[in-house]
Amino acid sequence: MFAHPRDPVADLRNLRDSIDNIDTAIVRLLAERFRCTDAIGELKAQRDLPSPDPGRKAEQVARLRHHAAVGKLDPGFAEKFLGFVSHELIRRYELLSRGAIENAPYSTPIYD
Amino acid sequence: MFAHPRDPVADLRNLRDSIDNIDTAIVRLLAERFRCTDAIGELKAQRDLPSPDPGRKAEQVARLRHHAAVGKLDPGFAEKFLGFVSHELIRRYELLSRGAIENAPYSTPIYD
C-alpha cells in the first residue's frame, strides 16, 4: 500500500473542521464558566461572603500561563484570555446594574 | 439522613474550582486551535491555496451564536470571542513578519 498523495485542499478543509469543533467546545465551556460566575454572584447577594483572596488573580494567571506554555501557546495570550473574560464580567455587571438585562443583581466576580 | 446544611464558603470554593478547571480546558483548546491555524499557514506557504470562502466568517459567527444561545450565553459574546482570537492571529502574523518571533512565515488565516 502506498500513502495517499496529499490533497492540500482536503487538508485545509480538515483543519477548518477541527477549528470549528474546537470553537464550539470553547463557547460551550464559556457558557458553563458564566453559569459558575452567576452562581457566585447569587451566593454573594445572599450572604456576606469573603472577597476573593487577593492572591487568587495571581494564582490564576500563573496557572494559565503554565498550561499555555505546556501547550506551546504564548503564555501572554492565556493571560489576555483571562482579561477578556473579566472584561465581559464587568460589562455584564454594569448592564445588570442599569437594569439593561434581567437577572438577579450580583456583585462583580471580576477574577472569580 | 438529613441533607447537609449549605456552607456558602464551601460552595464558593467549589465554584472557583470549577472555574479553574474550565479555564484550564479552554487554554488547552486555544493551544490546539493555534496549532490548526499554524498548520493552515504552513499549507498556504507551500501551495497556492484558495482564500477562505467569503461566507466562512458569517457561517462561523452564526454557528457560535447558535451554540452560545443554546448554552444560555450572550450570543454577542461568542462573536466577540471569535474577534478576540482573530485579533491574536493578526498580531501573531505581524510579529512573524517583523521577525520578532521565530516560526515559518505564513499568511494571515484571519477567520480560519
GROMACS .gro file of C-alpha atoms in nm:
model
  224
    1MET     CA    1   0.000   0.000   0.000
    2PHE     CA    2   0.122   0.349  -0.084
    3ALA     CA    3   0.041   0.653   0.119
    4HIS     CA    4  -0.226   0.869  -0.033
    5PRO     CA    5  -0.090   1.168  -0.221
    6ARG     CA    6  -0.160   1.470  -0.001
    7ASP     CA    7  -0.452   1.680  -0.107
    8PRO     CA    8  -0.385   2.028   0.036
    9VAL     CA    9  -0.743   2.142  -0.024
   10ALA     CA   10  -0.873   1.844   0.175
   11ASP     CA   11  -0.609   1.912   0.445
   12LEU     CA   12  -0.729   2.271   0.468
   13ARG     CA   13  -1.089   2.159   0.498
   14ASN     CA   14  -0.996   1.912   0.771
   15LEU     CA   15  -0.811   2.177   0.968
   16ARG     CA   16  -1.105   2.417   0.939
   17ASP     CA   17  -1.341   2.142   1.058
   18SER     CA   18  -1.114   2.095   1.362
   19ILE     CA   19  -1.118   2.470   1.430
   20ASP     CA   20  -1.498   2.470   1.413
   21ASN     CA   21  -1.521   2.182   1.662
   22ILE     CA   22  -1.273   2.348   1.896
   23ASP     CA   23  -1.457   2.682   1.881
   24THR     CA   24  -1.787   2.511   1.956
   25ALA     CA   25  -1.631   2.337   2.258
   26ILE     CA   26  -1.482   2.666   2.383
   27VAL     CA   27  -1.813   2.851   2.351
   28ARG     CA   28  -1.989   2.578   2.549
   29LEU     CA   29  -1.718   2.594   2.816
   30LEU     CA   30  -1.752   2.974   2.828
   31ALA     CA   31  -2.127   2.928   2.881
   32GLU     CA   32  -2.051   2.696   3.174
   33ARG     CA   33  -1.796   2.942   3.313
   34PHE     CA   34  -2.056   3.220   3.318
   35ARG     CA   35  -2.301   2.985   3.490
   36CYS     CA   36  -2.040   2.948   3.764
   37THR     CA   37  -1.984   3.324   3.799
   38ASP     CA   38  -2.361   3.381   3.802
   39ALA     CA   39  -2.389   3.125   4.083
   40ILE     CA   40  -2.110   3.302   4.271
   41GLY     CA   41  -2.296   3.630   4.223
   42GLU     CA   42  -2.610   3.477   4.371
   43LEU     CA   43  -2.420   3.338   4.669
   44LYS     CA   44  -2.267   3.680   4.731
   45ALA     CA   45  -2.605   3.854   4.703
   46GLN     CA   46  -2.745   3.621   4.970
   47ARG     CA   47  -2.459   3.621   5.216
   48ASP     CA   48  -2.177   3.838   5.326
   49LEU     CA   49  -1.904   3.627   5.174
   50PRO     CA   50  -1.535   3.697   5.182
   51SER     CA   51  -1.394   3.882   4.883
   52PRO     CA   52  -1.167   3.684   4.655
   53ASP     CA   53  -0.834   3.608   4.810
   54PRO     CA   54  -0.608   3.887   4.681
   55GLY     CA   55  -0.366   3.616   4.569
   56ARG     CA   56  -0.630   3.445   4.357
   57LYS     CA   57  -0.579   3.650   4.044
   58ALA     CA   58  -0.202   3.599   4.050
   59GLU     CA   59  -0.255   3.227   4.104
   60GLN     CA   60  -0.500   3.209   3.812
   61VAL     CA   61  -0.262   3.396   3.584
   62ALA     CA   62   0.034   3.177   3.681
   63ARG     CA   63  -0.163   2.855   3.631
   64LEU     CA   64  -0.299   2.957   3.289
   65ARG     CA   65   0.043   3.079   3.175
   66HIS     CA   66   0.184   2.740   3.276
   67HIS     CA   67  -0.083   2.547   3.084
   68ALA     CA   68  -0.033   2.770   2.781
   69ALA     CA   69   0.343   2.707   2.784
   70VAL     CA   70   0.293   2.331   2.813
   71GLY     CA   71   0.056   2.351   2.515
   72LYS     CA   72   0.308   2.567   2.323
   73LEU     CA   73   0.075   2.865   2.331
   74ASP     CA   74   0.208   3.215   2.409
   75PRO     CA   75   0.165   3.249   2.789
   76GLY     CA   76   0.082   3.617   2.739
   77PHE     CA   77  -0.218   3.513   2.532
   78ALA     CA   78  -0.353   3.295   2.815
   79GLU     CA   79  -0.329   3.598   3.041
   80LYS     CA   80  -0.510   3.809   2.780
   81PHE     CA   81  -0.784   3.547   2.769
   82LEU     CA   82  -0.843   3.592   3.143
   83GLY     CA   83  -0.858   3.970   3.091
   84PHE     CA   84  -1.105   3.924   2.804
   85VAL     CA   85  -1.340   3.716   3.020
   86SER     CA   86  -1.307   3.956   3.314
   87HIS     CA   87  -1.392   4.248   3.091
   88GLU     CA   88  -1.714   4.069   2.991
   89LEU     CA   89  -1.797   4.004   3.358
   90ILE     CA   90  -1.759   4.376   3.434
   91ARG     CA   91  -1.973   4.469   3.132
   92ARG     CA   92  -2.237   4.218   3.241
   93TYR     CA   93  -2.240   4.363   3.591
   94GLU     CA   94  -2.285   4.713   3.454
   95LEU     CA   95  -2.576   4.602   3.237
   96LEU     CA   96  -2.735   4.432   3.538
   97SER     CA   97  -2.685   4.746   3.749
   98ARG     CA   98  -2.858   4.962   3.489
   99GLY     CA   99  -3.140   4.710   3.457
  100ALA     CA  100  -3.049   4.671   3.092
  101ILE     CA  101  -3.066   4.292   3.122
  102GLU     CA  102  -3.277   4.081   3.352
  103ASN     CA  103  -3.110   3.872   3.614
  104ALA     CA  104  -3.063   3.864   3.988
  105PRO     CA  105  -2.830   4.151   4.072
  106TYR     CA  106  -2.495   4.035   4.190
  107SER     CA  107  -2.156   4.169   4.277
  108THR     CA  108  -1.869   4.182   4.035
  109PRO     CA  109  -1.688   3.850   4.046
  110ILE     CA  110  -1.403   4.001   3.849
  111TYR     CA  111  -1.140   3.735   3.875
  112ASP     CA  112  -1.355   3.457   4.012
  113MET     CA  113  -3.023   1.112   5.678
  114PHE     CA  114  -3.059   1.485   5.666
  115ALA     CA  115  -2.924   1.699   5.392
  116HIS     CA  116  -2.606   1.880   5.484
  117PRO     CA  117  -2.663   2.240   5.582
  118ARG     CA  118  -2.529   2.454   5.297
  119ASP     CA  119  -2.190   2.602   5.359
  120PRO     CA  120  -2.168   2.909   5.133
  121VAL     CA  121  -1.791   2.936   5.174
  122ALA     CA  122  -1.751   2.574   5.059
  123ASP     CA  123  -1.996   2.642   4.774
  124LEU     CA  124  -1.787   2.940   4.668
  125ARG     CA  125  -1.468   2.735   4.677
  126ASN     CA  126  -1.633   2.461   4.470
  127LEU     CA  127  -1.747   2.710   4.209
  128ARG     CA  128  -1.400   2.861   4.187
  129ASP     CA  129  -1.251   2.514   4.147
  130SER     CA  130  -1.491   2.457   3.856
  131ILE     CA  131  -1.389   2.789   3.701
  132ASP     CA  132  -1.023   2.693   3.729
  133ASN     CA  133  -1.085   2.358   3.558
  134ILE     CA  134  -1.288   2.523   3.283
  135ASP     CA  135  -1.021   2.789   3.222
  136THR     CA  136  -0.752   2.522   3.201
  137ALA     CA  137  -0.958   2.330   2.946
  138ILE     CA  138  -1.019   2.645   2.740
  139VAL     CA  139  -0.649   2.738   2.737
  140ARG     CA  140  -0.558   2.388   2.616
  141LEU     CA  141  -0.823   2.413   2.344
  142LEU     CA  142  -0.690   2.754   2.242
  143ALA     CA  143  -0.343   2.597   2.214
  144GLU     CA  144  -0.489   2.331   1.984
  145ARG     CA  145  -0.674   2.596   1.781
  146PHE     CA  146  -0.348   2.785   1.717
  147ARG     CA  147  -0.182   2.457   1.616
  148CYS     CA  148  -0.451   2.428   1.350
  149THR     CA  149  -0.406   2.785   1.225
  150ASP     CA  150  -0.028   2.735   1.221
  151ALA     CA  151  -0.078   2.423   1.009
  152ILE     CA  152  -0.305   2.618   0.776
  153GLY     CA  153  -0.037   2.885   0.750
  154GLU     CA  154   0.220   2.621   0.653
  155LEU     CA  155  -0.012   2.473   0.392
  156LYS     CA  156  -0.069   2.818   0.244
  157ALA     CA  157   0.303   2.896   0.240
  158GLN     CA  158   0.369   2.576   0.043
  159ARG     CA  159   0.085   2.592  -0.204
  160ASP     CA  160  -0.132   2.840  -0.376
  161LEU     CA  161  -0.445   2.754  -0.187
  162PRO     CA  162  -0.783   2.918  -0.225
  163SER     CA  163  -0.859   3.202   0.015
  164PRO     CA  164  -1.123   3.134   0.275
  165ASP     CA  165  -1.469   3.117   0.136
  166PRO     CA  166  -1.608   3.468   0.186
  167GLY     CA  167  -1.909   3.306   0.351
  168ARG     CA  168  -1.694   3.128   0.608
  169LYS     CA  169  -1.677   3.407   0.862
  170ALA     CA  170  -2.055   3.460   0.855
  171GLU     CA  171  -2.106   3.085   0.895
  172GLN     CA  172  -1.866   3.072   1.191
  173VAL     CA  173  -2.037   3.366   1.359
  174ALA     CA  174  -2.384   3.218   1.306
  175ARG     CA  175  -2.277   2.877   1.440
  176LEU     CA  176  -2.109   3.017   1.751
  177ARG     CA  177  -2.403   3.250   1.820
  178HIS     CA  178  -2.633   2.948   1.799
  179HIS     CA  179  -2.421   2.741   2.041
  180ALA     CA  180  -2.399   3.037   2.280
  181ALA     CA  181  -2.777   3.078   2.279
  182VAL     CA  182  -2.831   2.707   2.343
  183GLY     CA  183  -2.587   2.733   2.636
  184LYS     CA  184  -2.767   3.048   2.763
  185LEU     CA  185  -2.463   3.263   2.690
  186ASP     CA  186  -2.499   3.605   2.527
  187PRO     CA  187  -2.460   3.534   2.151
  188GLY     CA  188  -2.279   3.866   2.115
  189PHE     CA  189  -2.013   3.739   2.350
  190ALA     CA  190  -1.950   3.432   2.133
  191GLU     CA  191  -1.899   3.668   1.839
  192LYS     CA  192  -1.660   3.879   2.048
  193PHE     CA  193  -1.466   3.563   2.131
  194LEU     CA  194  -1.409   3.499   1.760
  195GLY     CA  195  -1.292   3.859   1.719
  196PHE     CA  196  -1.057   3.820   2.016
  197VAL     CA  197  -0.893   3.511   1.866
  198SER     CA  198  -0.872   3.672   1.521
  199HIS     CA  199  -0.703   3.976   1.669
  200GLU     CA  200  -0.438   3.747   1.819
  201LEU     CA  201  -0.387   3.576   1.482
  202ILE     CA  202  -0.326   3.913   1.317
  203ARG     CA  203  -0.084   4.016   1.593
  204ARG     CA  204   0.097   3.684   1.556
  205TYR     CA  205   0.129   3.735   1.181
  206GLU     CA  206   0.270   4.085   1.234
  207LEU     CA  207   0.529   3.952   1.480
  208LEU     CA  208   0.625   3.680   1.232
  209SER     CA  209   0.654   3.936   0.951
  210ARG     CA  210   0.886   4.153   1.158
  211GLY     CA  211   1.093   3.850   1.257
  212ALA     CA  212   1.007   3.925   1.620
  213ILE     CA  213   0.921   3.560   1.680
  214GLU     CA  214   1.061   3.252   1.517
  215ASN     CA  215   0.836   3.040   1.302
  216ALA     CA  216   0.776   2.962   0.940
  217PRO     CA  217   0.623   3.273   0.785
  218TYR     CA  218   0.267   3.221   0.684
  219SER     CA  219  -0.027   3.414   0.559
  220THR     CA  220  -0.295   3.558   0.784
  221PRO     CA  221  -0.557   3.291   0.848
  222ILE     CA  222  -0.788   3.556   0.990
  223TYR     CA  223  -1.113   3.374   1.024
  224ASP     CA  224  -0.986   3.023   0.965
   0.00000   0.00000   0.00000
